[in-house]
Amino acid sequence: MGDIVNLVLKRLGFGLITLLVISVIIFFMVELLPGDIAQAVLGQGATEENVAALREQMGLNNPAFVRYFEWLGGAVVGDFGTSIVSGERVSTIITERFINTLFLAAYAAVIAVPFAITLGVVVALLRNTLFDRVANVLTLTSISSPEFFLGYILILFFAVKWQMFPAISSLSDGMSFAELLDRTFLPALTLVLVVTAHMMRMTRAAIINLLASPYIEMARLKGAPPWKVIVKHALPNAWAPIINVIALNLAYLITGVVLVEVVFVYPGIGQALVDAVSKRDFPIVQACCLIFAATFILLNLAADVGAILTNPRLRHPK
Amino acid sequence: MAQDKSVLLDIKDLRIDGYTGEEWVPIIKGVDLRLHRGEVMGLIGESGAGKSTIGAAAMGYARDGTRIVEGSSIEFDGMELTTATEGERRALRGSRIAYVAQSAAASFNPAHKIIDQHTEAPLHYRIQSRVAAQEDAMDLYQRLRLPDPDQIGFRYPHQVSGGQLQRAMTAMAMACRPDLIIFDEPTTALDVTTQIEVLAAIRDIVDQFNTAAIYITHDLAVVAQMADTIKVLLKGEEVEQASTEDMLENPQEDYTKSLWAVRSFKRTQKRRPTGEPPVISVQNVDAAYTGGIKVLDDVSFDIHRGMTVAVVGESGSGKSTTARVITGLLPPTSGQVLFRGEPLPPSYLNRSKDQLRQTQMIYQMADTALNPKVRISEIIGRPAQFYSGLSGTALKHRVDELLDLIELEPSQYYDRYPPELSGGQKQRIGIARALAAEPTFIICDEVTSALDQLVAEGILKLLDRLQSELDLAYMFITHDLATVRSIADEVVVMQNGKVVEQGPKDEMFKPPHHPYTDLLLSSVPEMDPNWLTDLLEERGVDNIGEAADV
Amino acid sequence: MSQFVILYFAALIVASCLAAYYKKQGPFMTLFSLTLISFVLGIVGGAGTLRLVATFAAVLAFAAGVSYAFREFLVVIAPTKLGKELKTAPLTASFGMFVIFTYGIAAIFAPWIAPHGESEVIASAFAPADENMLLGADQLGRDMFSRIIYGARNSVGLALSATIAAFAIGAIAGLLAATKGGWFDQFMGRFADVIMSIPSLIFALLMLSIFGPHVYVIIIAVAIIYAPRVFRLTRAVAGNVVVMDYIEAAKLRGEGTGYLIRREILPNSTAPLIAEFGLEFCFVFLLVAGLSFLGLGIQPPTADWGSMVRENATLISFGDYTPLIPAGAIALLTVAVNFVVDWMLFRSSGLKEQ
């Protein structure tokens, strides 16, 4: 078991280092700005005094690496400074929106993951049949469509023509859970469509890849029926790739969410990021980027650890 | 018990097509096969003969990319498999017909314990309870002389050695006491010393349960030990069939005779030239791969001008690593390699163009040794251009000359690509590429082991002719002692990274030997049906199980 | 029972029977499934739904016909070796090629095809379609159809140049890493890992927020984001080639890195690399479209599909499908490229699973 612990620890360490490097990139990229932040915020017309005052207020006179450590120290405890535009604490703006975003992603994942994995296995079982070909064309079409295309199609039919669900996901306090599910159904469905297609294709590929193994032929020659070949002989070896597929797509959900939030005017962190980008509100941009990257890294980490833990060769060392 | 000798398997006019990616082409062209209960039939032929495909068809199974043509008949114990439903055919597999694959390591599912895979079929067919099936498995492990039979099944496949896995797979095939087992080259992937125990175990168990078997192999000597009757196949057609004794003593067809006559080639042994330093001298070389695992330990030997030194050993003995040290791909941790008395820089990166030119290599797999996207003319021409600066007509002339030398018609091969050639032709191109550099020393790494026997014979003869014409020194890496007998002047035997014995060939094949050399020599199957029985008696049956487990 | 319903089912059943009679299993299954689906949907949804199904089937059949004809056309004009391979292409792939061909024509000849200028205001805002304006006017009264045509040039051109930039950097680095190995390989691998652990859209947004939404910023950002992905794949593909004995033979001959890459590795990696280029193009195209949709891509008044969706989005709430047209244009091209790539991957993987 020592091997496994070692590998997992190594992987964790690498994840941590990656996160650090990324925080450096995110922080120092802003430093690359022509002029500096104060200048960029106030514009070319600002007087020298105003710029200097803002510099003083933002602590820009300290050397960059000092500010980096201050920023990082704050970020670790959830303090990302204040917004340049509104002067509010970044954390107050972001926290609730981040929770909303996580809710939307989770909503989509809960539907998509079991659905896609099952379908992926079914498609692998029925490979090269008409059903498989149709599924191939449909999933390819789905992953080729921009999220806003799918989103607007859903709005056009479900919200405008058939009026089954609201087109805009406005959330308010004191909504019942059922109401919440109803209001966020369309954005969740959009995400489900994209992610399911991805996951199905990857699950299918992972399983078919395994089906070429000699031990699968052996299982067939031992008289195992096709479903048993897949479930008992292919699946236990497919966990690593499947876990990978899930993590990759959950990570994809996190980014896909930005566009979907804009389409459905959903009050999530993606909206906040897009607003901040167009207003050049750097503290918010940096905070959002760091949060997105951290989630992304965490998911990849989970996938790799999962793959290590399910590998029979590692679980049962010689 | 009176033994039932009725017909078990009756295949008539079997035709199977294979899909090339564009069209279906026949790969089995009307083969008949009749097997009685308790009979062991050897299917023998070179690659592409269709042995494996017939083996699978005997289970009513067509591999992906193959299909059994209508009109073929496969009758198993009175049941026609070609018209049976998939469910009926499947119900035979694992219960009445079992299969033992070539690579046990790849054919056991890495995710399950060996014994759970063993009991899968008995439980699926509800023949036994789990406990009974497990006890039966342990009994079979015992009969197959697996070490620690009560516990070994509870390990995972990667925790068990290749020879043991192959025996465990034979046990698994026996789980439902089938009427017929298909053995598909079960010992091809094993070393000779391991092969013996697996062969003995298979023969015993088949005998004990009076199981009929189809034994597929390309190795004549092996099939002679295992089979009652032998069927010879060539390109999807039967050449002839006879009882093992008749077939060995009195083959009828020319093709069979040519197979039997292989390795008749033997050249006279040369002696070392005097008064000059050896072409290559390996001196006290130690080597390790990254991670510090020592793979070579104090290896020393000399190779003289115009002579062939065979380096023999099983997988993991360090013979290929020695070649990597000589070529400079793996710099030694200590010791050195001399070329005509001058030390060579340890890494090829520091060697001069002329030093690189002097040492050339011919590889085992001609498929991976030749770039598939480059024309023959460039493959052979490049070294000539690179080292001698030839170009234009001079270069073309040189390529023609080289093609002539390896007995291929220049105008026919000049513009072709490697994938269009046969295995033997590719290997010849590999030789021509080595010769193009005008070397004095060539390393031949298992150059014949991927080739069919007749083709291999041709390559050996060619190499021999080139050696005497061009005064080349060869280092011949091989695990095949028949090749050593036919071409070597001197022999170096390696085991676990050490040289255990070396000397002129005639001395090496005469006793007394080093114990390992003895084991190696005696483990090579001979074309005598009683060889295995005699050997087992000589060694004492009980010792066999442990012979290669150490 | 309307005349349409009777004729529709009669035609389907006759066609199915013919297919069955001539033992054409594929067409029969397709036709008969369509009959059954129409039957069920017809009962549930009435003649309207049936008409929808029929239209959908007709569009599919038309697309299949075009694809078939285009494939035969390609087989004839292509050199024999390529033609033989094209013959094995599924209809989806030839459909993809046809779409790519069409987009190419539209992009190259945009000024001649488009009836109006790219930013020429010719009507009132959101004016409906008439004989002068095929698809009506946009939010400023510009001709939608002309802007779609120009969009092919701008949107696809931008995505293509960004992909080429990413590909050039990534592929060269990947080939070098595979050939050189050692610390360079290690370092590049780690570096790529780090870049790839920032979500692509987020990274692009970060760069755009800092340097502003200019075309060259987009190209550089995309190159930085996607080069590591190309690097990984090229490294993997070349890595499979580098272990071959012929590479060892060339190294031992004393050949330099340039020769190894050019003559030995590249010729054996082209097929997967071309497929990868198509795949990367899809990712880049979708990313750039997403950025434009967020208002951070090509800036107005240049016609760009992503921005056009955003500018006309309000129409959706009135049940008008106009904003879906530029979005559909994006989807169609991506689907087309994916279809072709899917076929190429299938071919190069040499899947023997029957």
PDB file of N, CA and C in Angstrom, chain B residues 160-198:
ATOM      1  N   VAL B 160       1.797 -13.148 -10.406  1.00  0.00           N
ATOM      2  CA  VAL B 160       2.223 -14.522 -10.668  1.00  0.00           C
ATOM      3  C   VAL B 160       3.067 -14.542 -11.946  1.00  0.00           C
ATOM      4  N   SER B 161       4.057 -15.435 -12.012  1.00  0.00           N
ATOM      5  CA  SER B 161       4.954 -15.437 -13.172  1.00  0.00           C
ATOM      6  C   SER B 161       4.283 -16.015 -14.423  1.00  0.00           C
ATOM      7  N   GLY B 162       4.893 -15.761 -15.579  1.00  0.00           N
ATOM      8  CA  GLY B 162       4.296 -16.149 -16.859  1.00  0.00           C
ATOM      9  C   GLY B 162       4.062 -17.640 -17.001  1.00  0.00           C
ATOM     10  N   GLY B 163       5.044 -18.443 -16.620  1.00  0.00           N
ATOM     11  CA  GLY B 163       4.906 -19.894 -16.745  1.00  0.00           C
ATOM     12  C   GLY B 163       3.805 -20.419 -15.847  1.00  0.00           C
ATOM     13  N   GLN B 164       3.727 -19.848 -14.638  1.00  0.00           N
ATOM     14  CA  GLN B 164       2.681 -20.275 -13.700  1.00  0.00           C
ATOM     15  C   GLN B 164       1.308 -19.865 -14.205  1.00  0.00           C
ATOM     16  N   LEU B 165       1.226 -18.641 -14.764  1.00  0.00           N
ATOM     17  CA  LEU B 165      -0.050 -18.174 -15.287  1.00  0.00           C
ATOM     18  C   LEU B 165      -0.544 -19.090 -16.409  1.00  0.00           C
ATOM     19  N   GLN B 166       0.408 -19.526 -17.249  1.00  0.00           N
ATOM     20  CA  GLN B 166       0.015 -20.376 -18.370  1.00  0.00           C
ATOM     21  C   GLN B 166      -0.564 -21.692 -17.841  1.00  0.00           C
ATOM     22  N   ARG B 167       0.026 -22.198 -16.747  1.00  0.00           N
ATOM     23  CA  ARG B 167      -0.519 -23.429 -16.163  1.00  0.00           C
ATOM     24  C   ARG B 167      -1.865 -23.154 -15.503  1.00  0.00           C
ATOM     25  N   ALA B 168      -1.985 -21.973 -14.857  1.00  0.00           N
ATOM     26  CA  ALA B 168      -3.269 -21.619 -14.229  1.00  0.00           C
ATOM     27  C   ALA B 168      -4.353 -21.510 -15.289  1.00  0.00           C
ATOM     28  N   MET B 169      -3.956 -21.043 -16.484  1.00  0.00           N
ATOM     29  CA  MET B 169      -4.950 -20.929 -17.550  1.00  0.00           C
ATOM     30  C   MET B 169      -5.369 -22.310 -18.043  1.00  0.00           C
ATOM     31  N   THR B 170      -4.423 -23.231 -18.086  1.00  0.00           N
ATOM     32  CA  THR B 170      -4.773 -24.601 -18.452  1.00  0.00           C
ATOM     33  C   THR B 170      -5.732 -25.181 -17.416  1.00  0.00           C
ATOM     34  N   ALA B 171      -5.464 -24.880 -16.134  1.00  0.00           N
ATOM     35  CA  ALA B 171      -6.371 -25.336 -15.078  1.00  0.00           C
ATOM     36  C   ALA B 171      -7.754 -24.746 -15.286  1.00  0.00           C
ATOM     37  N   MET B 172      -7.795 -23.456 -15.657  1.00  0.00           N
ATOM     38  CA  MET B 172      -9.067 -22.785 -15.863  1.00  0.00           C
ATOM     39  C   MET B 172      -9.840 -23.452 -17.001  1.00  0.00           C
ATOM     40  N   ALA B 173      -9.098 -23.825 -18.052  1.00  0.00           N
ATOM     41  CA  ALA B 173      -9.757 -24.488 -19.183  1.00  0.00           C
ATOM     42  C   ALA B 173     -10.361 -25.816 -18.731  1.00  0.00           C
ATOM     43  N   MET B 174      -9.722 -26.457 -17.742  1.00  0.00           N
ATOM     44  CA  MET B 174     -10.173 -27.749 -17.251  1.00  0.00           C
ATOM     45  C   MET B 174     -11.361 -27.637 -16.310  1.00  0.00           C
ATOM     46  N   ALA B 175     -11.679 -26.414 -15.869  1.00  0.00           N
ATOM     47  CA  ALA B 175     -12.633 -26.226 -14.769  1.00  0.00           C
ATOM     48  C   ALA B 175     -13.923 -27.009 -14.956  1.00  0.00           C
ATOM     49  N   CYS B 176     -14.495 -27.009 -16.150  1.00  0.00           N
ATOM     50  CA  CYS B 176     -15.759 -27.717 -16.362  1.00  0.00           C
ATOM     51  C   CYS B 176     -15.537 -29.092 -16.974  1.00  0.00           C
ATOM     52  N   ARG B 177     -14.304 -29.574 -16.938  1.00  0.00           N
ATOM     53  CA  ARG B 177     -13.947 -30.859 -17.562  1.00  0.00           C
ATOM     54  C   ARG B 177     -14.477 -30.919 -18.999  1.00  0.00           C
ATOM     55  N   PRO B 178     -13.969 -30.074 -19.856  1.00  0.00           N
ATOM     56  CA  PRO B 178     -14.487 -30.023 -21.229  1.00  0.00           C
ATOM     57  C   PRO B 178     -14.117 -31.277 -22.004  1.00  0.00           C
ATOM     58  N   ASP B 179     -14.792 -31.481 -23.113  1.00  0.00           N
ATOM     59  CA  ASP B 179     -14.442 -32.598 -23.991  1.00  0.00           C
ATOM     60  C   ASP B 179     -13.265 -32.220 -24.881  1.00  0.00           C
ATOM     61  N   LEU B 180     -13.126 -30.903 -25.111  1.00  0.00           N
ATOM     62  CA  LEU B 180     -12.118 -30.457 -26.067  1.00  0.00           C
ATOM     63  C   LEU B 180     -11.474 -29.169 -25.572  1.00  0.00           C
ATOM     64  N   ILE B 181     -10.140 -29.102 -25.669  1.00  0.00           N
ATOM     65  CA  ILE B 181      -9.447 -27.851 -25.348  1.00  0.00           C
ATOM     66  C   ILE B 181      -8.656 -27.415 -26.567  1.00  0.00           C
ATOM     67  N   ILE B 182      -8.745 -26.126 -26.874  1.00  0.00           N
ATOM     68  CA  ILE B 182      -7.933 -25.572 -27.950  1.00  0.00           C
ATOM     69  C   ILE B 182      -6.725 -24.893 -27.310  1.00  0.00           C
ATOM     70  N   PHE B 183      -5.540 -25.385 -27.607  1.00  0.00           N
ATOM     71  CA  PHE B 183      -4.325 -24.724 -27.112  1.00  0.00           C
ATOM     72  C   PHE B 183      -3.757 -23.888 -28.253  1.00  0.00           C
ATOM     73  N   ASP B 184      -3.773 -22.560 -28.083  1.00  0.00           N
ATOM     74  CA  ASP B 184      -3.309 -21.690 -29.155  1.00  0.00           C
ATOM     75  C   ASP B 184      -1.906 -21.178 -28.837  1.00  0.00           C
ATOM     76  N   GLU B 185      -0.898 -21.867 -29.308  1.00  0.00           N
ATOM     77  CA  GLU B 185       0.502 -21.508 -29.068  1.00  0.00           C
ATOM     78  C   GLU B 185       0.765 -21.218 -27.588  1.00  0.00           C
ATOM     79  N   PRO B 186       0.450 -22.140 -26.679  1.00  0.00           N
ATOM     80  CA  PRO B 186       0.497 -21.790 -25.256  1.00  0.00           C
ATOM     81  C   PRO B 186       1.903 -21.549 -24.719  1.00  0.00           C
ATOM     82  N   THR B 187       2.928 -21.986 -25.416  1.00  0.00           N
ATOM     83  CA  THR B 187       4.266 -21.803 -24.832  1.00  0.00           C
ATOM     84  C   THR B 187       5.153 -20.883 -25.665  1.00  0.00           C
ATOM     85  N   THR B 188       4.593 -20.296 -26.725  1.00  0.00           N
ATOM     86  CA  THR B 188       5.422 -19.485 -27.622  1.00  0.00           C
ATOM     87  C   THR B 188       6.051 -18.292 -26.916  1.00  0.00           C
ATOM     88  N   ALA B 189       5.317 -17.701 -25.974  1.00  0.00           N
ATOM     89  CA  ALA B 189       5.825 -16.502 -25.325  1.00  0.00           C
ATOM     90  C   ALA B 189       6.779 -16.822 -24.169  1.00  0.00           C
ATOM     91  N   LEU B 190       7.003 -18.097 -23.904  1.00  0.00           N
ATOM     92  CA  LEU B 190       7.804 -18.459 -22.726  1.00  0.00           C
ATOM     93  C   LEU B 190       9.248 -18.787 -23.106  1.00  0.00           C
ATOM     94  N   ASP B 191      10.145 -18.666 -22.134  1.00  0.00           N
ATOM     95  CA  ASP B 191      11.525 -19.097 -22.331  1.00  0.00           C
ATOM     96  C   ASP B 191      11.587 -20.612 -22.378  1.00  0.00           C
ATOM     97  N   VAL B 192      12.646 -21.147 -22.993  1.00  0.00           N
ATOM     98  CA  VAL B 192      12.712 -22.607 -23.160  1.00  0.00           C
ATOM     99  C   VAL B 192      12.663 -23.362 -21.844  1.00  0.00           C
ATOM    100  N   THR B 193      13.356 -22.842 -20.822  1.00  0.00           N
ATOM    101  CA  THR B 193      13.374 -23.596 -19.567  1.00  0.00           C
ATOM    102  C   THR B 193      12.008 -23.598 -18.898  1.00  0.00           C
ATOM    103  N   THR B 194      11.235 -22.533 -19.096  1.00  0.00           N
ATOM    104  CA  THR B 194       9.882 -22.473 -18.549  1.00  0.00           C
ATOM    105  C   THR B 194       8.945 -23.322 -19.397  1.00  0.00           C
ATOM    106  N   GLN B 195       9.231 -23.361 -20.680  1.00  0.00           N
ATOM    107  CA  GLN B 195       8.369 -24.076 -21.615  1.00  0.00           C
ATOM    108  C   GLN B 195       8.196 -25.543 -21.222  1.00  0.00           C
ATOM    109  N   ILE B 196       9.317 -26.149 -20.801  1.00  0.00           N
ATOM    110  CA  ILE B 196       9.305 -27.569 -20.450  1.00  0.00           C
ATOM    111  C   ILE B 196       8.216 -27.907 -19.448  1.00  0.00           C
ATOM    112  N   GLU B 197       8.176 -27.160 -18.342  1.00  0.00           N
ATOM    113  CA  GLU B 197       7.236 -27.499 -17.278  1.00  0.00           C
ATOM    114  C   GLU B 197       5.805 -27.318 -17.754  1.00  0.00           C
ATOM    115  N   VAL B 198       5.569 -26.258 -18.573  1.00  0.00           N
ATOM    116  CA  VAL B 198       4.208 -26.045 -19.048  1.00  0.00           C
ATOM    117  C   VAL B 198       3.803 -27.185 -19.971  1.00  0.00           C
TER     118      VAL B 198
END
